[in-house]
Short mmCIF file of C-alpha atoms in Angstrom, two decimals:
data_model
loop_
_atom_site.label_atom_id
_atom_site.label_comp_id
_atom_site.label_asym_id
_atom_site.label_seq_id
_atom_site.Cartn_x
_atom_site.Cartn_y
_atom_site.Cartn_z
CA PRO A 1 -164.21 103.64 -51.48
CA PRO A 2 -162.52 104.82 -54.63
CA PRO A 3 -163.41 108.18 -56.02
CA GLY A 4 -166.35 108.25 -58.11
CA GLY A 5 -167.36 105.04 -56.58
CA THR A 6 -165.80 103.12 -59.31
CA PRO A 7 -166.02 99.40 -58.85
CA CYS A 8 -163.26 97.23 -58.87
CA PRO A 9 -163.52 94.35 -61.57
CA PRO A 10 -161.87 90.96 -60.79
CA PRO A 11 -158.32 90.65 -61.61
CA ARG A 12 -156.95 89.94 -65.07
CA LEU A 13 -155.67 86.58 -65.34
CA HIS A 14 -152.20 87.52 -66.81
CA GLY A 15 -149.66 89.20 -64.84
CA PRO A 16 -146.14 88.47 -63.58
CA LEU A 17 -144.98 84.86 -63.09
CA HIS A 18 -145.44 84.36 -59.48
CA LEU A 19 -145.84 81.25 -57.35
CA VAL A 20 -149.08 81.40 -55.55
CA LEU A 21 -149.23 79.75 -52.06
CA SER A 22 -152.78 78.70 -50.67
CA TYR A 23 -153.64 76.84 -47.59
CA VAL A 24 -156.00 73.97 -48.78
CA ASN A 25 -156.33 71.75 -45.81
CA GLY A 26 -155.90 73.70 -42.31
CA PRO A 27 -153.02 75.46 -41.02
CA PRO A 28 -149.37 74.27 -41.28
CA PRO A 29 -147.86 72.61 -38.53
CA GLY B 1 -128.36 104.11 -9.00
CA ILE B 2 -126.45 103.82 -12.33
CA THR B 3 -125.60 106.87 -14.74
CA GLU B 4 -126.94 107.33 -18.18
CA ALA B 5 -123.54 106.18 -19.40
CA GLN B 6 -123.66 102.97 -17.70
CA ALA B 7 -127.36 102.40 -18.67
CA LEU B 8 -126.12 102.98 -22.46
CA ALA B 9 -123.25 100.66 -21.84
CA ILE B 10 -125.67 97.95 -20.56
CA VAL B 11 -128.08 98.68 -23.56
CA ASN B 12 -125.31 98.41 -25.91
CA ASN B 13 -123.71 95.15 -24.79
CA ALA B 14 -127.22 93.47 -24.65
CA LEU B 15 -127.87 94.59 -28.48
CA LYS B 16 -124.49 93.18 -29.13
CA LEU B 17 -124.85 89.73 -27.45
CA TYR B 18 -128.60 89.64 -29.22
CA SER B 19 -127.13 90.47 -32.60
CA GLN B 20 -124.58 87.60 -32.04
CA ASP B 21 -127.13 85.00 -32.76
CA ARG B 22 -128.64 85.85 -29.28
CA THR B 23 -126.10 83.51 -27.45
CA GLY B 24 -122.64 84.82 -28.52
CA MET B 25 -121.74 81.28 -29.08
CA VAL B 26 -120.63 79.34 -32.05
CA ASP B 27 -123.27 77.06 -33.25
CA PHE B 28 -121.41 74.00 -35.16
CA ALA B 29 -124.99 72.72 -36.43
CA LEU B 30 -125.67 75.78 -38.35
CA GLU B 31 -126.24 74.95 -42.07
CA SER B 32 -124.63 78.15 -43.32
CA GLY B 33 -121.68 77.62 -41.28
CA GLY B 34 -121.05 73.98 -42.33
CA GLY B 35 -123.57 71.83 -40.51
CA SER B 36 -125.98 69.60 -42.43
CA ILE B 37 -128.83 67.00 -41.61
CA LEU B 38 -127.71 63.32 -42.29
CA SER B 39 -130.72 61.71 -41.49
CA THR B 40 -134.05 61.59 -39.42
CA ARG B 41 -133.71 57.80 -38.83
CA CYS B 42 -136.97 56.27 -38.56
CA SER B 43 -138.98 59.48 -37.94
CA GLU B 44 -141.40 60.70 -40.67
CA THR B 45 -142.14 64.27 -41.61
CA TYR B 46 -145.62 65.13 -40.70
CA GLU B 47 -147.15 65.72 -44.25
CA THR B 48 -150.26 68.07 -44.02
CA LYS B 49 -150.80 68.55 -47.80
CA THR B 50 -151.93 71.87 -46.93
CA ALA B 51 -149.55 74.36 -48.47
CA LEU B 52 -150.46 74.06 -52.05
CA ILE B 53 -148.19 75.97 -54.42
CA SER B 54 -149.49 76.76 -57.97
CA VAL B 55 -148.51 79.12 -60.88
CA PHE B 56 -151.33 80.70 -63.25
CA GLY B 57 -153.91 78.73 -61.49
CA ILE B 58 -152.04 75.14 -61.98
CA PRO B 59 -151.33 73.27 -58.90
CA LEU B 60 -147.49 72.24 -58.58
CA TRP B 61 -146.82 70.61 -55.31
CA TYR B 62 -147.74 70.55 -51.63
CA HIS B 63 -144.85 72.72 -49.71
CA SER B 64 -143.63 71.41 -46.52
CA GLN B 65 -140.70 72.12 -44.22
CA SER B 66 -137.65 69.96 -44.44
CA PRO B 67 -135.51 68.90 -41.47
CA ARG B 68 -132.91 71.20 -42.86
CA ILE B 69 -134.92 74.11 -41.22
CA VAL B 70 -133.83 72.81 -37.82
CA ILE B 71 -130.31 74.07 -38.42
CA GLN B 72 -131.48 77.43 -39.96
CA PRO B 73 -131.98 80.61 -37.85
CA ASP B 74 -135.70 81.59 -39.01
CA ILE B 75 -137.98 80.71 -36.10
CA TYR B 76 -141.14 82.64 -37.41
CA PRO B 77 -144.33 80.69 -36.68
CA GLY B 78 -144.37 77.59 -38.89
CA ASN B 79 -140.81 77.60 -39.86
CA CYS B 80 -140.13 74.19 -38.04
CA TRP B 81 -139.94 70.73 -39.16
CA ALA B 82 -142.65 68.50 -37.87
CA PHE B 83 -142.48 64.92 -37.49
CA LYS B 84 -145.23 62.42 -36.64
CA GLY B 85 -145.95 61.53 -33.18
CA SER B 86 -143.86 62.47 -30.42
CA GLN B 87 -140.75 60.28 -31.01
CA GLY B 88 -138.26 61.76 -33.33
CA TYR B 89 -134.63 61.62 -34.47
CA LEU B 90 -132.19 63.99 -36.10
CA VAL B 91 -128.70 63.11 -37.06
CA VAL B 92 -126.68 66.13 -37.59
CA ARG B 93 -123.17 66.26 -39.09
CA LEU B 94 -121.47 69.49 -37.29
CA SER B 95 -119.27 71.94 -39.34
CA MET B 96 -116.25 70.51 -37.42
CA MET B 97 -115.24 67.99 -35.01
CA ILE B 98 -115.69 69.35 -31.54
CA TYR B 99 -116.09 68.56 -27.87
CA PRO B 100 -119.68 69.35 -27.49
CA THR B 101 -120.46 71.27 -24.27
CA ALA B 102 -123.93 72.75 -24.60
CA PHE B 103 -127.14 72.56 -26.80
CA THR B 104 -129.65 75.01 -27.44
CA ILE B 105 -133.31 74.23 -28.33
CA GLU B 106 -135.58 77.04 -29.60
CA HIS B 107 -139.32 76.96 -30.22
CA VAL B 108 -141.65 79.66 -31.43
CA PRO B 109 -142.68 82.07 -28.63
CA LYS B 110 -145.85 81.07 -27.13
CA THR B 111 -147.17 84.70 -27.60
CA LEU B 112 -146.75 84.15 -31.25
CA SER B 113 -148.54 80.93 -31.66
CA PRO B 114 -152.01 81.23 -33.43
CA THR B 115 -153.20 78.39 -31.30
CA GLY B 116 -152.18 80.36 -28.06
CA ASN B 117 -150.01 77.29 -27.05
CA ILE B 118 -147.00 75.21 -28.04
CA THR B 119 -148.26 71.66 -27.28
CA SER B 120 -146.07 70.66 -30.28
CA ALA B 121 -143.03 71.71 -28.55
CA PRO B 122 -140.55 68.95 -27.61
CA LYS B 123 -140.38 67.82 -23.97
CA ASP B 124 -137.93 65.25 -23.02
CA PHE B 125 -134.95 64.74 -25.44
CA SER B 126 -131.34 63.58 -25.33
CA VAL B 127 -128.29 64.15 -27.54
CA TYR B 128 -125.76 61.64 -28.39
CA GLY B 129 -122.22 61.83 -30.00
CA LEU B 130 -121.87 59.48 -32.86
CA ASP B 131 -118.74 58.05 -34.56
CA SER B 132 -120.40 57.46 -37.71
CA GLU B 133 -123.81 58.36 -39.16
CA TYR B 134 -125.03 54.58 -38.99
CA GLN B 135 -124.02 53.98 -35.22
CA GLU B 136 -127.12 52.90 -33.54
CA GLU B 137 -126.24 53.90 -29.96
CA GLY B 138 -123.87 56.75 -29.67
CA MET B 139 -122.62 58.27 -26.27
CA LEU B 140 -125.06 60.00 -24.23
CA LEU B 141 -124.15 63.72 -23.94
CA GLY B 142 -127.10 64.69 -21.80
CA GLN B 143 -130.78 64.15 -21.27
CA PHE B 144 -132.92 67.09 -20.91
CA VAL B 145 -136.37 68.74 -20.90
CA TYR B 146 -137.55 71.74 -22.98
CA ASP B 147 -139.87 73.76 -20.56
CA GLN B 148 -142.90 74.99 -22.13
CA GLU B 149 -143.15 77.60 -19.54
CA GLY B 150 -139.72 78.82 -19.80
CA GLU B 151 -137.80 81.18 -22.37
CA SER B 152 -138.29 80.45 -25.93
CA LEU B 153 -134.52 79.64 -26.24
CA GLN B 154 -133.34 77.22 -23.90
CA LEU B 155 -129.68 76.37 -23.25
CA PHE B 156 -128.80 72.89 -22.02
CA GLN B 157 -125.28 72.01 -20.64
CA ALA B 158 -123.67 68.55 -21.72
CA MET B 159 -123.02 66.15 -19.03
CA LYS B 160 -119.33 66.21 -17.53
CA SER B 161 -117.11 66.37 -20.43
CA PRO B 162 -117.23 62.95 -22.65
CA GLY B 163 -113.52 63.58 -23.27
CA LYS B 164 -114.21 62.59 -26.74
CA ALA B 165 -114.82 64.78 -29.94
CA PHE B 166 -117.52 64.35 -32.23
CA GLN B 167 -118.53 65.58 -35.74
CA ILE B 168 -121.94 63.94 -35.71
CA VAL B 169 -124.70 64.31 -33.16
CA GLU B 170 -128.08 62.73 -32.76
CA LEU B 171 -130.95 64.47 -31.29
CA ARG B 172 -133.74 62.20 -29.93
CA ILE B 173 -137.01 63.66 -28.89
CA PHE B 174 -139.10 61.50 -26.54
CA SER B 175 -142.02 63.45 -25.78
CA ASN B 176 -143.87 66.67 -26.61
CA TRP B 177 -146.22 69.07 -24.75
CA GLY B 178 -149.41 67.38 -25.73
CA HIS B 179 -149.69 67.59 -29.30
CA PRO B 180 -151.55 64.24 -30.53
CA GLU B 181 -150.40 64.27 -34.14
CA TYR B 182 -146.96 66.02 -34.36
CA THR B 183 -144.14 67.60 -32.84
CA CYS B 184 -142.40 70.75 -34.31
CA LEU B 185 -138.54 71.39 -34.05
CA TYR B 186 -137.55 75.15 -34.77
CA ARG B 187 -133.99 75.19 -34.12
CA PHE B 188 -131.27 72.97 -32.51
CA ARG B 189 -127.75 74.26 -31.75
CA VAL B 190 -124.66 72.47 -30.70
CA HIS B 191 -122.07 74.33 -28.91
CA GLY B 192 -118.64 73.20 -27.87
CA GLU B 193 -114.98 73.45 -28.31
CA GLY C 1 -132.14 106.61 -10.15
CA ILE C 2 -132.34 102.90 -11.03
CA THR C 3 -129.99 100.13 -9.98
CA GLU C 4 -128.08 98.00 -12.47
CA ALA C 5 -130.30 95.31 -11.95
CA GLN C 6 -133.39 97.10 -12.54
CA ALA C 7 -131.68 98.57 -15.81
CA LEU C 8 -130.97 94.96 -17.01
CA ALA C 9 -134.42 93.77 -16.38
CA ILE C 10 -135.68 96.73 -18.56
CA VAL C 11 -133.41 95.93 -21.18
CA ASN C 12 -134.12 92.38 -21.16
CA ASN C 13 -137.75 92.73 -21.39
CA ALA C 14 -137.51 95.23 -24.26
CA LEU C 15 -135.19 92.55 -26.11
CA LYS C 16 -137.62 89.76 -25.56
CA LEU C 17 -140.57 91.96 -26.75
CA TYR C 18 -138.39 92.83 -29.76
CA SER C 19 -137.60 89.27 -30.42
CA GLN C 20 -141.21 88.54 -30.43
CA ASP C 21 -142.03 89.91 -34.01
CA ARG C 22 -141.46 93.21 -32.24
CA THR C 23 -145.05 93.20 -31.10
CA GLY C 24 -145.55 90.21 -28.75
CA MET C 25 -148.81 89.74 -30.74
CA VAL C 26 -149.77 86.69 -33.04
CA ASP C 27 -150.17 87.98 -36.73
CA PHE C 28 -152.83 85.72 -38.20
CA ALA C 29 -151.96 87.13 -41.63
CA LEU C 30 -148.19 85.85 -41.52
CA GLU C 31 -147.87 83.41 -44.46
CA SER C 32 -145.68 80.87 -42.70
CA GLY C 33 -148.25 80.69 -39.97
CA GLY C 34 -151.05 79.76 -42.27
CA GLY C 35 -152.06 83.07 -43.95
CA SER C 36 -152.37 83.41 -47.77
CA ILE C 37 -152.86 85.89 -50.31
CA LEU C 38 -156.32 85.47 -52.13
CA SER C 39 -156.32 88.21 -54.53
CA THR C 40 -155.40 91.88 -55.14
CA ARG C 41 -158.57 92.55 -56.79
CA CYS C 42 -158.17 95.14 -59.53
CA SER C 43 -154.63 96.44 -58.48
CA GLU C 44 -151.89 95.67 -60.73
CA THR C 45 -148.45 94.90 -59.64
CA TYR C 46 -146.22 97.53 -60.69
CA GLU C 47 -143.75 96.16 -63.10
CA THR C 48 -140.39 97.75 -63.73
CA LYS C 49 -138.87 94.91 -65.67
CA THR C 50 -135.70 96.10 -64.01
CA ALA C 51 -134.41 93.06 -62.02
CA LEU C 52 -133.15 90.82 -64.71
CA ILE C 53 -132.40 87.17 -63.77
CA SER C 54 -130.01 85.28 -65.93
CA VAL C 55 -128.04 82.13 -66.00
CA PHE C 56 -124.78 81.78 -68.11
CA GLY C 57 -125.42 85.05 -69.55
CA ILE C 58 -128.74 84.09 -70.80
CA PRO C 59 -131.65 86.38 -69.59
CA LEU C 60 -134.44 84.36 -68.14
CA TRP C 61 -137.10 86.76 -66.63
CA TYR C 62 -137.69 89.73 -64.76
CA HIS C 63 -137.92 89.63 -61.28
CA SER C 64 -140.71 91.27 -59.14
CA GLN C 65 -141.78 90.76 -55.62
CA SER C 66 -145.35 89.49 -55.42
CA PRO C 67 -147.98 90.30 -52.96
CA ARG C 68 -147.11 87.35 -50.80
CA ILE C 69 -144.12 89.47 -49.33
CA VAL C 70 -146.70 91.58 -47.72
CA ILE C 71 -147.30 88.57 -45.18
CA GLN C 72 -143.57 87.90 -44.83
CA PRO C 73 -141.50 89.34 -42.24
CA ASP C 74 -138.58 90.83 -44.21
CA ILE C 75 -138.74 94.60 -44.53
CA TYR C 76 -135.46 95.27 -45.85
CA PRO C 77 -135.46 97.96 -48.54
CA GLY C 78 -137.10 96.78 -51.82
CA ASN C 79 -138.99 93.61 -50.34
CA CYS C 80 -142.31 95.22 -50.66
CA TRP C 81 -145.09 94.79 -53.02
CA ALA C 82 -145.53 97.56 -55.49
CA PHE C 83 -148.89 98.27 -57.04
CA LYS C 84 -149.38 100.82 -59.86
CA GLY C 85 -150.87 104.10 -58.57
CA SER C 86 -151.90 104.91 -55.07
CA GLN C 87 -155.18 102.73 -54.85
CA GLY C 88 -154.65 99.17 -54.31
CA TYR C 89 -156.49 96.00 -52.72
CA LEU C 90 -155.25 93.04 -50.93
CA VAL C 91 -157.46 90.25 -49.91
CA VAL C 92 -155.82 88.18 -47.18
CA ARG C 93 -156.95 84.76 -45.65
CA LEU C 94 -155.76 84.38 -42.10
CA SER C 95 -154.73 81.21 -40.52
CA MET C 96 -157.81 81.15 -38.47
CA MET C 97 -161.18 82.83 -37.89
CA ILE C 98 -160.82 85.44 -35.30
CA TYR C 99 -162.30 88.62 -34.16
CA PRO C 100 -159.92 91.19 -35.76
CA THR C 101 -158.71 93.69 -32.91
CA ALA C 102 -155.86 95.48 -34.42
CA PHE C 103 -153.57 95.82 -37.53
CA THR C 104 -150.11 96.90 -38.13
CA ILE C 105 -148.60 98.50 -41.20
CA GLU C 106 -144.90 98.59 -41.46
CA HIS C 107 -142.77 100.24 -44.13
CA VAL C 108 -138.92 100.41 -44.53
CA PRO C 109 -137.50 102.99 -42.09
CA LYS C 110 -136.94 106.53 -43.94
CA THR C 111 -133.23 106.24 -42.77
CA LEU C 112 -132.69 103.30 -44.79
CA SER C 113 -134.45 104.50 -47.88
CA PRO C 114 -132.03 104.91 -50.70
CA THR C 115 -133.79 108.16 -52.04
CA GLY C 116 -134.05 109.60 -48.55
CA ASN C 117 -137.95 109.52 -48.56
CA ILE C 118 -140.73 107.08 -48.23
CA THR C 119 -143.27 108.62 -50.66
CA SER C 120 -144.29 105.29 -51.74
CA ALA C 121 -145.52 104.32 -48.42
CA PRO C 122 -149.42 104.12 -48.06
CA LYS C 123 -151.29 106.98 -46.28
CA ASP C 124 -155.13 106.41 -46.11
CA PHE C 125 -156.23 102.87 -45.71
CA SER C 126 -159.10 100.91 -44.55
CA VAL C 127 -159.48 97.13 -43.39
CA TYR C 128 -162.82 95.20 -43.98
CA GLY C 129 -163.83 91.76 -42.95
CA LEU C 130 -165.19 89.48 -45.65
CA ASP C 131 -167.54 86.57 -45.46
CA SER C 132 -166.16 85.24 -48.70
CA GLU C 133 -163.30 85.88 -51.08
CA TYR C 134 -165.47 87.36 -53.70
CA GLN C 135 -167.72 89.59 -51.45
CA GLU C 136 -167.62 93.07 -52.74
CA GLU C 137 -168.14 95.05 -49.65
CA GLY C 138 -167.37 93.46 -46.51
CA MET C 139 -167.85 95.08 -42.88
CA LEU C 140 -165.65 98.24 -42.31
CA LEU C 141 -163.24 97.15 -39.55
CA GLY C 142 -161.57 100.69 -39.36
CA GLN C 143 -160.23 103.50 -41.31
CA PHE C 144 -156.52 104.60 -40.67
CA VAL C 145 -153.63 106.95 -41.90
CA TYR C 146 -149.99 105.44 -41.96
CA ASP C 147 -147.94 108.58 -40.76
CA GLN C 148 -144.69 108.90 -42.82
CA GLU C 149 -143.27 110.89 -39.98
CA GLY C 150 -144.13 108.20 -37.55
CA GLU C 151 -142.50 104.84 -36.39
CA SER C 152 -141.64 102.49 -39.24
CA LEU C 153 -144.06 100.13 -37.43
CA GLN C 154 -147.55 101.56 -36.67
CA LEU C 155 -150.18 99.65 -34.90
CA PHE C 156 -153.94 100.63 -35.42
CA GLN C 157 -156.70 99.67 -33.17
CA ALA C 158 -159.81 98.26 -34.92
CA MET C 159 -163.21 100.39 -34.37
CA LYS C 160 -165.48 98.85 -31.68
CA SER C 161 -165.49 95.34 -31.57
CA PRO C 162 -167.46 94.24 -34.77
CA GLY C 163 -169.03 91.34 -32.83
CA LYS C 164 -168.29 88.98 -35.83
CA ALA C 165 -165.44 86.87 -36.57
CA PHE C 166 -163.54 86.77 -39.90
CA GLN C 167 -161.06 84.61 -41.70
CA ILE C 168 -160.91 86.97 -44.74
CA VAL C 169 -159.72 90.65 -44.53
CA GLU C 170 -159.25 93.27 -47.22
CA LEU C 171 -156.72 95.86 -46.94
CA ARG C 172 -157.63 98.97 -49.27
CA ILE C 173 -155.09 101.59 -49.68
CA PHE C 174 -156.53 104.90 -50.87
CA SER C 175 -153.63 107.14 -51.05
CA ASN C 176 -149.85 107.35 -50.89
CA TRP C 177 -147.29 110.05 -49.48
CA GLY C 178 -146.64 111.18 -52.88
CA HIS C 179 -144.97 108.85 -55.42
CA PRO C 180 -146.40 109.59 -58.67
CA GLU C 181 -146.14 105.96 -60.07
CA TYR C 182 -146.63 103.34 -57.43
CA THR C 183 -147.31 102.42 -53.75
CA CYS C 184 -145.12 99.91 -51.85
CA LEU C 185 -146.53 97.57 -49.17
CA TYR C 186 -143.93 96.08 -46.77
CA ARG C 187 -145.78 94.27 -44.34
CA PHE C 188 -149.54 94.05 -43.06
CA ARG C 189 -150.33 92.04 -40.04
CA VAL C 190 -153.65 91.25 -38.48
CA HIS C 191 -154.00 90.71 -34.79
CA GLY C 192 -157.08 89.46 -32.89
CA GLU C 193 -158.71 86.83 -30.77
#
């Protein structure tokens, strides 16, 4: 755990412009 | 016994061959070298609608590998063209007109397959030389079987020289190694003179 | 002494293993095989605003490597995900549910680093198995140290079998090898059954 046990909040929504790939229906062929 | 120098020479030669696209032979189908996919005839890409591309949480489209990947060198797991069923066609325009002498089919190594098997690998296949993209029955250059128990990269010699040069070849897959829904093609190479 | 045939066999086996993603083991985190990045929790991509993409002389945007690059096989210099500081998180969804048995961390070889050092390489890190993407404290699968003096590719065995299968793992980096501003992750692999 990080020093002091500081919790890690969820990521902020803003950020660099990146395409995200997620698998939503099983593995690819 | 061999000397250290001889061993070094063996190693260097093996590495040199490996670095030359593993075969040291020209691949006239390679896309970056001038090859291109003309058609898949009546075979259909197997669409899984599984790889969703989004940006800022907004879904954009489903990604799937196109037939072009068959003439590109990346053979990491998943970097294959999947067609429905076990019968598929691929019409490839080579970078130049050649006398085809051999073909290579490559599949992902079984050791790297997350499922532990390569049932989606092609099994029986043939290669034809075509005079034009729309020719239905070209000249048979050979009938082969990709062996799922063999090496990941398998080289197949064409039948006796057809005595004719081609710039268009057709790869016809007739069966796979058991996958009920699709067949995957990782890479197909065409060698010749 | 060994014979030439024995030497050839040794070399060919070594090349075969090398060609199988260097490890001969399935990487269930690999993106093309079905792995995906779910989240980086509170770590932030280190933005340098240095790689400017433009067309016709018109600047469009600054390019930076996304966390997806950590589950892609290219480890050429610069093809890493950089996060601010030395504490980073990466939540990865594997291509399938497995019993994780080992992990691989890869960094660019020091010999190829333009700065001559790899201070941005991760040092202390842990891997956790999560039941869901939002679970804050998963099951610890192991605590490890990536050695900057070791091989570029390092394999780490998970602790005694956790007896539980996971499809989501969290990589937590605690420290790096000295870079004051960021830490770079080239590739993280998850092996298992």
